[in-house]
Amino acid sequence: MNKITKILAVLGLLALTSCDFFLQKPDTTGTVDRDAVFGTRKNAEAALMACYSSSLIHGLPGGLGYTHGTLGAISGEINRGASWHGTYFIAQQGLSVNGAGSDATDASNGSSAGSENYAKNWSVIRQCYIVKENIDMVEDMTEDEKAVIKAEVTALIAYRYMGMFYRFGGVPIVTRSFEASDDLSAGRATLEETLQHIIDLCDEAYAVLPAKWDAANNGRMTQGAVLAIKARALQFAARPLFNSATPYLDNGSNNNLICFGDVDKERWKKAIDANEDVLTWAAANGVALINTGGTPNANAFVDYATATSTPSNKEVILAFKNNNTAQDYSTYVFLYNNCSAYWTWNRFDNGESGVLSNHIKQYYKKDGSEMSWPAIGDAAPRNGADWIQNVADIEPRALADIKFAGHDAMNNAGDTKWSSIGWGRNGYDGKIGMGDAFPNSVGGSDKGQISGERTKFYYKAGSRTWFEFPLFRLAETYLNLAEAYNEYGDPEKALENLNKIHNRAGLPSITETNQDKLREIIQREKAIEFFSENHRYFDVKHWKHKDIANGICGGSMRGFTFNIKAGATWPYDKSTIDTYWETEYFEAFWSPSMYLEPFPQSEINKGTTTQNPGY
């Protein structure tokens, strides 16, 4: 078997695994039967690859409750999207039991709610169990090979449960595929039971999976990936949202679905042990943080960009390796970039998914000191030279993550396709400001809103249109340990792990030991390091971040507006920027109910699932 990306659904396996709701009888009328799927190694391996594709897309376009955009658009990283996008709806009105407006993945049957397609979890889990239960039918496969495939789909089920755990809290526990004659009336398990189920699945898979695969099978589940799943689940279990005597909103007799009912410091110790296990596995199997330039790292830009962009680099534990190059709705990359290929300008010049100044202000100067940016309420705008200097001074991760207004994309320096006028752009920089006068707000869809574009995942991409989304990088393990050690009361170990990432970014070591101050520094580091990697949306909720309603998930969403010098003509660049200032694009909605996702109303109406509070 070659790359996972090569085989997705050759046999139409979903025809016999469709099950739009957990508490709904599955459709077993598909034209492809089990004998055909599991009659040969080739067909069975295609079924396994289909499980990978459908499982690991969780949280990406195609695995969300809405079609267009990313979770970064509802967690203060990028703009909310077009007015018909699900992210726009959530930013304006909050999470809904009936899905994200007109952009819900399946609004007709209510399978999505909030940002999540709840029903998809169960069809994917059933798909995995069908492989697990039937792989023994394959005659041209050894018993050891069959055992490994069973472990792989068990790990995929654990991955999906891990995602549901921090999205919903306690969820129903399924241990096999369902048939039409089965009783499907199971309700939600408690938070503790759901966590234990994830751990049990991980332990079962770990006992059989290989420590690593050869290059031809890169991207399949390993012992390290399973350890990372377990570690992330335990990290979320230790955070304040769940690790609490009282829930974020009272849910009566069902509080144990969303809260452990006590504060236990030892949950942080379990998270420490699980993350240390990941490091132990990594050290034995050639997985390591990419740092080629010492402390601080003199090669920070290249190393960080490589870790986030280069397929199969040594820092990635598990990635979504669906490298489909089609430029249509069949690819998550197309939808990730808001229904437009990354390399075209028309979805960026009006700021539908431009990077917010809320996020840009997280970055440090490259010497580790604080940047100085315009703020709403300033007495006067800043001149263009200040913008140019700030981009020159900002830390390397920002330059790999963002193409700043008026600048070429620095992670593809010298490649004309990635310049301000590359890939057929014919208006991006030309529309900044459009003659607005300070302190006017944006004032129109083409004004401002383009402080920068996302370029993360495309270092030295050239004409490569796809990217492999990193699901687990070793950098997460170090920052998990920094957080957990700090909360457990060991600031020295916290700093040791934090500085692995901070130094790799080319920044001098952090020395703060006050627990509260160090907590904020660690949270900021995670916001920077994992920009656009689907961490922020969940992290801030489970941290119960003090600013969650003030510029992260809710509150003022801002960006920079630029005026061009009189007489300047296309193509505009940084030298033509006259002045710039910060403006508010919109006020995002936030409610405490949004700490966890809602279950679809259609599921609640069946009478066996308890809704999360506040919906």
Coordinates of C-alpha atoms in Angstrom, one line a residue:
M1 CA 0.0 0.0 0.0
N2 CA 1.3 3.5 -0.9
K3 CA 0.2 6.8 0.5
I4 CA -3.1 7.2 2.2
T5 CA -3.8 10.0 -0.2
K6 CA -3.8 7.6 -3.2
I7 CA -6.8 5.5 -2.1
L8 CA -9.9 7.2 -0.6
A9 CA -13.1 5.4 -1.4
V10 CA -12.5 3.1 -4.3
L11 CA -15.3 0.8 -3.4
G12 CA -17.9 3.3 -2.2
L13 CA -17.7 1.8 1.3
L14 CA -19.9 4.6 2.7
A15 CA -22.8 3.0 0.8
L16 CA -22.9 0.4 3.4
T17 CA -21.9 2.5 6.4
S18 CA -24.2 5.5 6.1
C19 CA -25.9 6.4 9.4
D20 CA -26.9 10.0 9.5
F21 CA -27.8 10.0 13.2
F22 CA -26.6 8.0 16.1
L23 CA -30.1 7.3 17.3
Q24 CA -31.4 6.4 13.9
K25 CA -31.4 3.0 12.3
P26 CA -28.5 2.7 9.8
D27 CA -29.1 2.4 6.1
T28 CA -27.9 -1.1 5.1
T29 CA -29.3 -1.1 1.6
G30 CA -26.0 -0.2 -0.1
T31 CA -25.0 -1.9 -3.4
V32 CA -21.6 -2.9 -2.1
D33 CA -21.7 -5.8 0.4
R34 CA -19.2 -7.0 2.9
D35 CA -18.2 -10.0 0.9
A36 CA -17.0 -7.7 -1.9
V37 CA -15.3 -5.2 0.4
F38 CA -13.5 -7.9 2.5
G39 CA -13.0 -10.4 -0.3
T40 CA -9.4 -9.3 -1.2
R41 CA -6.5 -7.4 0.4
K42 CA -6.8 -4.6 -2.1
N43 CA -10.4 -3.9 -1.4
A44 CA -10.0 -4.2 2.4
E45 CA -7.0 -1.8 2.3
A46 CA -9.1 0.7 0.3
A47 CA -11.8 0.4 3.0
L48 CA -9.2 1.1 5.7
M49 CA -8.0 4.2 3.8
A50 CA -11.5 5.4 3.5
C51 CA -11.7 5.2 7.3
Y52 CA -8.6 7.4 7.6
S53 CA -9.9 10.0 5.2
S54 CA -13.3 10.3 6.9
S55 CA -11.9 10.1 10.5
L56 CA -9.0 12.5 10.3
I57 CA -10.9 15.3 8.5
H58 CA -12.6 16.1 11.8
G59 CA -12.5 19.9 12.4
L60 CA -11.6 20.6 8.8
P61 CA -13.9 21.6 5.9
G62 CA -15.8 18.5 5.1
G63 CA -15.7 17.5 8.7
L64 CA -17.4 20.6 10.2
G65 CA -21.0 21.5 10.6
Y66 CA -20.7 24.2 7.9
T67 CA -19.1 24.1 4.5
H68 CA -16.8 27.1 4.2
G69 CA -14.0 28.5 6.4
T70 CA -12.1 27.4 9.5
L71 CA -12.4 27.4 13.2
G72 CA -9.9 30.3 13.2
A73 CA -12.7 32.5 11.9
I74 CA -14.6 32.1 15.2
S75 CA -11.7 32.3 17.6
G76 CA -10.1 35.6 16.8
E77 CA -7.5 34.5 14.3
I78 CA -9.0 35.5 10.9
N79 CA -12.1 37.4 9.7
R80 CA -15.5 35.8 9.8
G81 CA -15.9 35.0 6.1
A82 CA -18.6 36.0 3.6
S83 CA -22.1 36.8 4.8
W84 CA -23.3 33.3 3.6
H85 CA -20.6 31.4 5.5
G86 CA -21.3 29.4 8.6
T87 CA -18.5 31.2 10.4
Y88 CA -20.2 34.5 9.7
F89 CA -23.4 33.2 11.1
I90 CA -21.7 31.9 14.3
A91 CA -19.8 35.2 14.7
Q92 CA -23.0 37.2 14.4
Q93 CA -25.4 35.0 16.4
G94 CA -23.5 32.3 18.2
L95 CA -23.8 28.5 18.1
S96 CA -27.2 27.1 17.2
V97 CA -28.9 23.8 17.7
N98 CA -30.1 24.0 14.1
G99 CA -26.7 24.5 12.5
A100 CA -24.7 27.4 11.1
G101 CA -27.4 29.1 9.1
S102 CA -27.6 28.5 5.3
D103 CA -24.1 27.1 5.3
A104 CA -24.8 24.1 7.5
T105 CA -23.4 20.9 6.0
D106 CA -26.8 19.2 6.1
A107 CA -29.3 21.7 7.2
S108 CA -32.1 19.7 5.7
N109 CA -31.9 16.9 8.2
G110 CA -30.4 18.8 11.1
S111 CA -27.2 16.7 11.4
S112 CA -25.1 19.7 12.2
A113 CA -25.3 22.1 15.1
G114 CA -22.9 24.8 16.2
S115 CA -19.7 24.3 14.3
E116 CA -19.9 20.5 14.4
N117 CA -21.6 17.9 12.2
Y118 CA -22.6 15.6 15.1
A119 CA -24.1 12.8 13.0
K120 CA -20.9 12.4 11.0
N121 CA -19.1 11.2 14.1
W122 CA -21.3 8.2 14.3
S123 CA -21.2 7.3 10.6
V124 CA -17.4 7.4 10.8
I125 CA -17.2 5.3 13.9
R126 CA -19.6 2.8 12.4
Q127 CA -17.4 2.7 9.3
C128 CA -14.4 1.9 11.4
Y129 CA -16.2 -0.8 13.3
I130 CA -17.3 -2.5 10.1
V131 CA -13.6 -2.8 9.1
K132 CA -12.7 -4.0 12.6
E133 CA -15.4 -6.6 12.6
N134 CA -14.9 -7.9 9.1
I135 CA -11.2 -7.8 8.4
D136 CA -10.8 -11.4 9.4
M137 CA -12.8 -12.3 6.3
V138 CA -9.8 -11.3 4.1
E139 CA -8.0 -14.5 2.9
D140 CA -4.9 -13.0 1.3
M141 CA -3.7 -11.2 4.5
T142 CA -1.8 -12.6 7.5
E143 CA -3.2 -12.7 11.0
D144 CA -0.6 -10.1 12.1
E145 CA -1.7 -7.7 9.3
K146 CA -5.3 -8.1 10.3
A147 CA -4.5 -7.4 13.9
V148 CA -2.7 -4.2 13.0
I149 CA -5.6 -3.0 10.8
K150 CA -7.9 -3.6 13.8
A151 CA -5.6 -1.5 15.9
E152 CA -5.6 1.2 13.3
V153 CA -9.3 1.6 13.2
T154 CA -9.5 1.4 17.0
A155 CA -7.1 4.3 17.1
L156 CA -9.2 6.2 14.6
I157 CA -12.3 5.7 16.8
A158 CA -10.3 7.0 19.7
Y159 CA -9.3 10.1 17.7
R160 CA -13.0 10.8 16.9
Y161 CA -14.0 10.3 20.5
M162 CA -11.2 12.6 21.7
G163 CA -12.6 15.3 19.4
M164 CA -16.2 14.8 20.7
F165 CA -14.9 14.8 24.3
Y166 CA -13.7 18.4 24.2
R167 CA -16.4 19.5 21.8
F168 CA -19.4 18.1 23.7
G169 CA -18.4 16.6 27.0
G170 CA -19.9 13.2 27.7
V171 CA -21.3 11.4 24.6
P172 CA -22.8 7.9 23.9
I173 CA -20.4 5.1 24.0
V174 CA -20.5 2.7 21.0
T175 CA -18.5 -0.5 20.9
R176 CA -19.6 -2.1 17.6
S177 CA -21.4 -1.3 14.4
F178 CA -25.1 -1.2 14.5
E179 CA -27.6 -3.1 12.4
A180 CA -31.1 -2.0 11.6
S181 CA -32.5 -4.4 14.2
D182 CA -30.4 -3.1 17.0
D183 CA -31.7 -1.0 20.0
L184 CA -30.3 2.5 19.4
S185 CA -31.7 4.2 22.5
A186 CA -28.4 4.7 24.4
G187 CA -28.0 8.1 26.0
R188 CA -24.9 10.1 26.8
A189 CA -22.2 8.6 29.0
T190 CA -20.7 10.7 31.8
L191 CA -17.6 12.8 31.3
E192 CA -15.6 10.3 33.3
E193 CA -16.9 7.4 31.3
T194 CA -16.2 9.1 28.0
L195 CA -12.6 9.9 29.0
Q196 CA -12.1 6.3 30.2
H197 CA -13.4 5.0 26.9
I198 CA -10.8 7.0 25.0
I199 CA -8.0 5.8 27.3
D200 CA -9.2 2.2 26.8
L201 CA -9.3 2.5 23.1
C202 CA -5.8 4.0 23.0
D203 CA -4.4 1.3 25.2
E204 CA -6.0 -1.4 23.1
A205 CA -4.5 0.1 19.9
Y206 CA -1.1 0.8 21.4
A207 CA -0.6 -2.8 22.3
V208 CA -0.7 -3.8 18.6
L209 CA 0.4 -0.9 16.5
P210 CA 4.0 -0.5 15.3
A211 CA 6.2 2.2 16.8
K212 CA 6.6 3.6 13.3
W213 CA 6.0 2.7 9.7
D214 CA 8.3 2.7 6.7
A215 CA 8.2 5.6 4.3
A216 CA 5.7 4.0 2.0
N217 CA 3.1 3.9 4.8
N218 CA 3.8 7.2 6.4
G219 CA 0.6 8.7 7.7
R220 CA -0.8 5.5 9.2
M221 CA -1.5 5.3 13.0
T222 CA 1.6 4.5 15.2
Q223 CA 2.0 4.0 18.9
G224 CA 3.1 7.6 19.0
A225 CA -0.1 8.9 17.4
V226 CA -2.1 6.9 19.9
L227 CA -0.1 8.3 22.8
A228 CA -0.7 11.8 21.4
I229 CA -4.5 11.2 21.3
K230 CA -4.4 10.0 24.9
A231 CA -2.3 12.9 26.0
R232 CA -4.5 15.5 24.4
A233 CA -7.6 14.0 26.0
L234 CA -6.0 14.0 29.4
Q235 CA -4.8 17.6 28.9
F236 CA -8.4 18.7 28.3
A237 CA -9.6 16.7 31.2
A238 CA -7.2 18.6 33.5
R239 CA -8.2 22.1 32.3
P240 CA -10.6 24.3 34.3
L241 CA -13.7 23.7 32.1
F242 CA -14.0 20.0 33.1
N243 CA -11.7 19.9 36.1
S244 CA -14.2 21.8 38.3
A245 CA -16.5 21.3 41.2
T246 CA -19.3 23.1 39.3
P247 CA -20.0 23.3 35.6
Y248 CA -19.8 26.4 33.5
L249 CA -23.7 26.4 33.5
D250 CA -25.8 24.3 35.8
N251 CA -27.2 21.2 34.1
G252 CA -29.1 19.9 37.1
S253 CA -28.8 16.1 37.6
N254 CA -26.8 16.0 34.4
N255 CA -23.8 18.0 35.6
N256 CA -21.6 14.9 35.3
L257 CA -22.0 15.1 31.5
I258 CA -20.0 18.3 31.4
C259 CA -18.0 18.5 34.7
F260 CA -16.1 16.0 36.9
G261 CA -17.6 17.5 40.0
D262 CA -14.3 18.2 41.8
V263 CA -11.0 20.0 41.3
D264 CA -8.3 17.4 41.3
K265 CA -4.7 18.5 40.8
E266 CA -3.7 14.9 40.0
R267 CA -5.4 15.3 36.7
W268 CA -2.5 17.5 35.7
K269 CA -0.1 14.7 36.8
K270 CA -1.9 12.3 34.5
A271 CA -1.5 14.8 31.7
I272 CA 2.2 15.1 32.5
D273 CA 2.8 11.4 32.4
A274 CA 0.9 11.0 29.1
N275 CA 2.8 13.8 27.4
E276 CA 6.2 12.5 28.7
D277 CA 5.3 9.1 27.2
V278 CA 4.9 10.9 23.8
L279 CA 8.4 12.4 24.3
T280 CA 9.9 9.0 25.2
W281 CA 8.4 7.4 22.1
A282 CA 9.6 10.3 19.9
A283 CA 13.1 10.0 21.1
A284 CA 13.2 6.3 20.3
N285 CA 11.7 6.7 16.8
G286 CA 13.3 9.7 15.2
V287 CA 10.6 12.2 15.9
A288 CA 12.1 15.5 17.1
L289 CA 11.6 19.2 17.3
I290 CA 13.2 20.9 14.4
N291 CA 15.9 23.3 15.7
T292 CA 19.1 23.5 13.6
G293 CA 20.3 26.8 15.0
G294 CA 20.9 26.5 18.7
T295 CA 19.4 28.6 21.6
P296 CA 18.0 30.9 20.6
N297 CA 17.6 29.3 17.1
A298 CA 19.4 31.2 14.4
N299 CA 17.4 29.3 11.8
A300 CA 14.0 30.0 13.4
F301 CA 12.2 31.0 10.2
V302 CA 13.3 28.0 8.2
D303 CA 12.8 25.5 11.0
Y304 CA 9.3 26.6 12.0
A305 CA 8.2 26.9 8.4
T306 CA 9.5 23.4 7.7
A307 CA 7.8 22.0 10.8
T308 CA 4.4 23.4 9.7
S309 CA 4.7 23.0 5.9
T310 CA 7.0 20.2 4.7
P311 CA 5.1 17.0 4.3
S312 CA 6.3 14.1 6.5
N313 CA 8.9 16.2 8.3
K314 CA 10.4 14.8 11.5
E315 CA 8.3 16.9 13.9
V316 CA 4.9 15.7 12.7
I317 CA 3.4 12.7 14.6
L318 CA 0.2 12.5 12.5
A319 CA -1.2 14.5 9.6
F320 CA -4.2 14.6 7.4
K321 CA -2.6 13.3 4.2
N322 CA -5.4 13.8 1.7
N323 CA -3.3 15.5 -1.0
N324 CA -6.1 15.9 -3.5
T325 CA -5.2 18.6 -6.1
A326 CA -8.7 19.2 -7.4
Q327 CA -9.8 22.9 -7.3
D328 CA -13.4 22.3 -6.3
Y329 CA -15.7 21.4 -3.4
S330 CA -14.2 17.9 -3.1
T331 CA -11.0 19.2 -1.3
Y332 CA -10.7 20.5 2.2
V333 CA -7.9 22.9 1.0
F334 CA -10.3 24.6 -1.4
L335 CA -12.9 25.1 1.4
Y336 CA -10.2 25.9 4.0
N337 CA -9.3 28.9 2.0
N338 CA -13.0 30.0 1.8
C339 CA -14.1 28.5 -1.4
S340 CA -11.3 29.9 -3.4
A341 CA -7.9 28.5 -4.1
Y342 CA -5.3 30.0 -1.8
W343 CA -3.3 31.4 -4.7
T344 CA -6.1 33.6 -6.1
W345 CA -6.8 37.0 -4.8
N346 CA -10.6 37.4 -4.9
R347 CA -11.3 35.9 -1.4
F348 CA -8.7 38.0 0.3
D349 CA -8.9 41.5 -1.1
N350 CA -12.2 42.2 0.7
G351 CA -11.0 40.6 3.9
E352 CA -13.3 37.7 4.2
S353 CA -10.6 35.6 5.7
G354 CA -7.8 38.1 6.3
V355 CA -5.8 37.8 9.5
L356 CA -7.1 39.9 12.4
S357 CA -5.0 42.3 14.3
N358 CA -6.4 40.5 17.4
H359 CA -4.0 37.7 16.3
I360 CA -1.2 39.8 14.9
K361 CA -0.7 41.5 18.2
Q362 CA 0.1 38.1 19.8
Y363 CA 3.5 37.9 18.1
Y364 CA 6.7 39.1 19.8
K365 CA 9.5 41.2 18.3
K366 CA 12.3 39.0 17.0
D367 CA 14.4 40.1 20.0
G368 CA 11.7 38.8 22.4
S369 CA 10.4 42.2 23.4
E370 CA 6.9 43.6 22.8
M371 CA 5.7 45.0 19.5
S372 CA 4.1 48.4 19.3
W373 CA 0.9 48.6 17.1
P374 CA -1.8 51.1 16.5
A375 CA -4.9 50.7 18.7
I376 CA -8.5 51.9 18.4
G377 CA -8.8 55.3 20.1
D378 CA -5.3 56.5 19.0
A379 CA -5.2 60.2 18.5
A380 CA -3.6 59.9 15.0
P381 CA -2.7 57.3 12.4
R382 CA 0.8 56.0 12.1
N383 CA 2.8 56.5 8.9
G384 CA 3.6 53.8 6.4
A385 CA 7.3 53.6 7.6
D386 CA 6.1 52.3 11.0
W387 CA 4.2 49.5 9.2
I388 CA 7.3 48.6 7.2
Q389 CA 9.5 48.6 10.3
N390 CA 7.0 46.5 12.3
V391 CA 7.0 43.8 9.7
A392 CA 10.8 43.9 9.6
D393 CA 10.9 43.6 13.4
I394 CA 8.3 40.9 14.0
E395 CA 9.4 37.4 15.0
P396 CA 10.0 34.7 12.3
R397 CA 6.8 32.7 13.0
A398 CA 4.7 35.7 11.9
L399 CA 6.6 35.9 8.6
A400 CA 6.0 32.2 7.9
D401 CA 2.3 32.4 8.9
I402 CA 1.3 35.7 7.2
K403 CA 1.8 37.6 3.9
F404 CA 1.6 41.1 5.4
A405 CA -0.1 43.9 3.4
G406 CA 2.2 45.4 0.8
H407 CA 4.8 42.6 1.2
D408 CA 5.5 39.5 -0.8
A409 CA 4.9 36.1 0.9
M410 CA 8.2 35.6 2.7
N411 CA 7.9 31.9 3.0
N412 CA 8.3 31.7 -0.8
A413 CA 10.8 34.5 -1.1
G414 CA 11.9 35.2 -4.7
D415 CA 9.0 33.2 -6.2
T416 CA 7.0 35.6 -8.3
K417 CA 3.8 33.5 -7.8
W418 CA 3.9 34.4 -4.2
S419 CA 4.4 38.2 -4.7
S420 CA 1.7 40.7 -4.1
I421 CA 0.8 40.4 -7.8
G422 CA 1.4 36.7 -8.2
W423 CA -1.1 33.9 -8.9
G424 CA -3.2 36.4 -11.0
R425 CA -3.9 38.8 -8.1
N426 CA -5.2 42.0 -9.6
G427 CA -6.5 43.9 -6.7
Y428 CA -5.2 42.7 -3.4
D429 CA -2.9 45.6 -2.4
G430 CA -4.7 47.9 -4.8
K431 CA -7.8 48.0 -2.6
I432 CA -6.3 48.7 0.8
G433 CA -7.6 51.9 2.3
M434 CA -9.1 53.3 -0.9
G435 CA -8.7 56.8 0.4
D436 CA -10.5 56.3 3.8
A437 CA -9.7 59.1 6.3
F438 CA -8.6 58.3 9.8
P439 CA -10.3 57.4 12.1
N440 CA -13.0 56.0 9.8
S441 CA -14.0 52.4 10.3
V442 CA -13.8 49.9 7.4
G443 CA -16.9 51.3 5.8
G444 CA -17.3 48.9 3.0
S445 CA -16.5 45.3 1.9
D446 CA -13.4 46.4 -0.1
K447 CA -11.9 48.7 2.5
G448 CA -9.3 47.6 4.9
Q449 CA -9.7 44.1 6.4
I450 CA -6.5 42.9 4.7
S451 CA -3.8 43.3 7.3
G452 CA -2.4 40.0 6.0
E453 CA -3.2 36.7 4.3
R454 CA -2.5 33.3 5.8
T455 CA 0.5 31.6 4.2
K456 CA 1.1 28.9 6.8
F457 CA 1.5 25.4 5.5
Y458 CA 3.0 26.7 2.2
Y459 CA 6.7 27.2 2.9
K460 CA 8.6 26.6 -0.4
A461 CA 5.4 25.4 -1.9
G462 CA 6.1 26.8 -5.3
S463 CA 3.1 25.6 -7.4
R464 CA 2.0 23.0 -4.8
T465 CA -1.7 23.7 -4.2
W466 CA -2.3 21.2 -1.4
F467 CA -0.9 20.9 2.1
E468 CA -0.9 18.2 4.7
F469 CA -2.7 19.5 7.8
P470 CA -0.7 18.6 10.9
L471 CA -2.9 17.0 13.5
F472 CA -0.2 16.4 16.1
R473 CA 3.2 18.1 16.1
L474 CA 5.8 17.5 18.8
A475 CA 5.6 21.2 19.6
E476 CA 2.2 20.5 21.1
T477 CA 3.7 17.9 23.5
Y478 CA 6.2 20.5 24.8
L479 CA 3.6 23.2 25.3
N480 CA 1.2 20.7 26.9
L481 CA 4.0 19.8 29.4
A482 CA 4.7 23.5 30.0
E483 CA 1.1 24.1 30.9
A484 CA 0.7 20.9 33.0
Y485 CA 3.9 21.4 34.9
N486 CA 3.0 25.0 35.7
E487 CA -0.5 24.0 36.9
Y488 CA 1.1 21.2 39.0
G489 CA 3.4 23.6 40.7
D490 CA 6.7 22.9 39.0
P491 CA 7.7 26.2 37.2
E492 CA 11.2 25.0 36.4
K493 CA 10.0 22.0 34.3
A494 CA 7.3 24.3 32.8
L495 CA 10.0 26.7 31.6
E496 CA 12.2 23.9 30.3
N497 CA 9.4 22.8 28.0
L498 CA 8.1 26.2 27.1
N499 CA 11.5 27.4 26.1
K500 CA 12.0 24.5 23.7
I501 CA 9.3 26.2 21.6
H502 CA 10.2 29.8 22.4
N503 CA 13.9 29.3 21.7
R504 CA 13.1 27.4 18.5
A505 CA 11.2 30.5 17.4
G506 CA 14.5 32.4 17.7
L507 CA 13.5 34.1 20.9
P508 CA 15.4 34.4 24.2
S509 CA 14.4 32.2 27.1
I510 CA 11.4 33.0 29.3
T511 CA 12.3 33.2 33.0
E512 CA 9.0 34.1 34.7
T513 CA 8.1 31.7 37.5
N514 CA 4.9 33.3 38.9
Q515 CA 2.2 30.7 38.2
D516 CA -0.5 33.1 37.0
K517 CA 1.9 35.2 34.8
L518 CA 3.5 32.1 33.4
R519 CA 0.1 30.6 32.6
E520 CA -0.6 33.7 30.4
I521 CA 2.8 33.4 28.7
I522 CA 2.2 29.7 27.9
Q523 CA -1.3 30.4 26.6
R524 CA 0.1 33.2 24.4
E525 CA 2.8 30.8 23.1
K526 CA 0.2 28.3 22.1
A527 CA -1.8 31.0 20.3
I528 CA 1.2 31.9 18.2
E529 CA 2.7 28.4 17.6
F530 CA -0.6 26.9 16.5
F531 CA -2.1 29.7 14.6
S532 CA -4.6 28.2 12.0
E533 CA -4.1 24.7 13.3
N534 CA -7.5 24.3 15.0
H535 CA -6.2 24.6 18.6
R536 CA -7.3 28.1 19.6
Y537 CA -11.0 27.5 19.4
F538 CA -10.9 24.7 21.9
D539 CA -8.1 25.8 24.1
V540 CA -9.6 29.1 25.1
K541 CA -12.8 27.5 26.0
H542 CA -11.3 24.8 28.2
W543 CA -8.9 27.4 29.8
K544 CA -12.0 29.5 30.4
H545 CA -9.7 32.3 29.1
K546 CA -10.4 35.6 30.8
D547 CA -10.6 37.4 27.4
I548 CA -12.7 34.8 25.6
A549 CA -15.6 37.4 25.2
N550 CA -13.2 40.2 24.6
G551 CA -11.5 39.7 21.3
I552 CA -11.2 35.9 21.0
C553 CA -14.5 34.1 20.4
G554 CA -16.6 37.1 21.2
G555 CA -16.1 40.9 21.3
S556 CA -14.3 43.4 19.1
M557 CA -12.7 41.9 16.0
R558 CA -10.2 44.3 14.5
G559 CA -7.7 44.9 11.7
F560 CA -5.5 47.5 10.2
T561 CA -6.7 50.0 7.5
F562 CA -4.2 51.5 5.1
N563 CA -4.2 54.7 3.0
I564 CA -2.1 54.8 -0.1
K565 CA 0.0 57.8 -1.0
A566 CA -1.5 60.4 -3.4
G567 CA -0.7 59.6 -7.0
A568 CA 0.3 56.0 -6.4
T569 CA -0.8 53.5 -9.1
W570 CA -1.1 49.8 -9.3
P571 CA 0.8 47.7 -8.3
Y572 CA 0.8 49.2 -4.8
D573 CA 3.4 47.9 -2.4
K574 CA 4.7 48.7 1.1
S575 CA 6.5 51.9 -0.2
T576 CA 3.1 53.4 -1.3
I577 CA 1.5 53.1 2.2
D578 CA 1.0 56.6 3.5
T579 CA -0.7 55.9 6.9
Y580 CA -2.4 53.0 8.7
W581 CA -4.5 52.5 11.9
E582 CA -6.6 49.9 13.6
T583 CA -10.3 49.7 13.1
E584 CA -13.1 47.5 14.3
Y585 CA -14.6 45.1 11.7
F586 CA -17.4 43.7 13.8
E587 CA -18.5 42.7 17.3
A588 CA -18.6 38.9 17.6
F589 CA -21.3 37.2 19.7
W590 CA -20.4 35.2 22.9
S591 CA -22.5 33.4 25.4
P592 CA -21.3 31.1 28.2
S593 CA -23.4 28.3 26.6
M594 CA -20.8 28.3 23.9
Y595 CA -18.1 26.7 26.0
L596 CA -19.3 23.4 24.6
E597 CA -21.1 22.6 21.3
P598 CA -24.8 22.1 21.1
F599 CA -26.3 18.8 20.0
P600 CA -28.6 19.0 17.0
Q601 CA -32.2 19.7 18.0
S602 CA -33.3 16.8 15.8
E603 CA -31.2 14.5 18.1
I604 CA -32.7 16.0 21.3
N605 CA -36.2 15.5 19.9
K606 CA -35.7 11.8 20.0
G607 CA -35.8 12.0 23.8
T608 CA -32.6 10.0 24.6
T609 CA -29.9 12.7 24.4
T610 CA -29.5 15.4 27.0
Q611 CA -28.7 18.9 25.6
N612 CA -25.8 20.9 26.9
P613 CA -27.0 23.8 29.0
G614 CA -27.9 27.1 27.6
Y615 CA -29.2 25.9 24.2

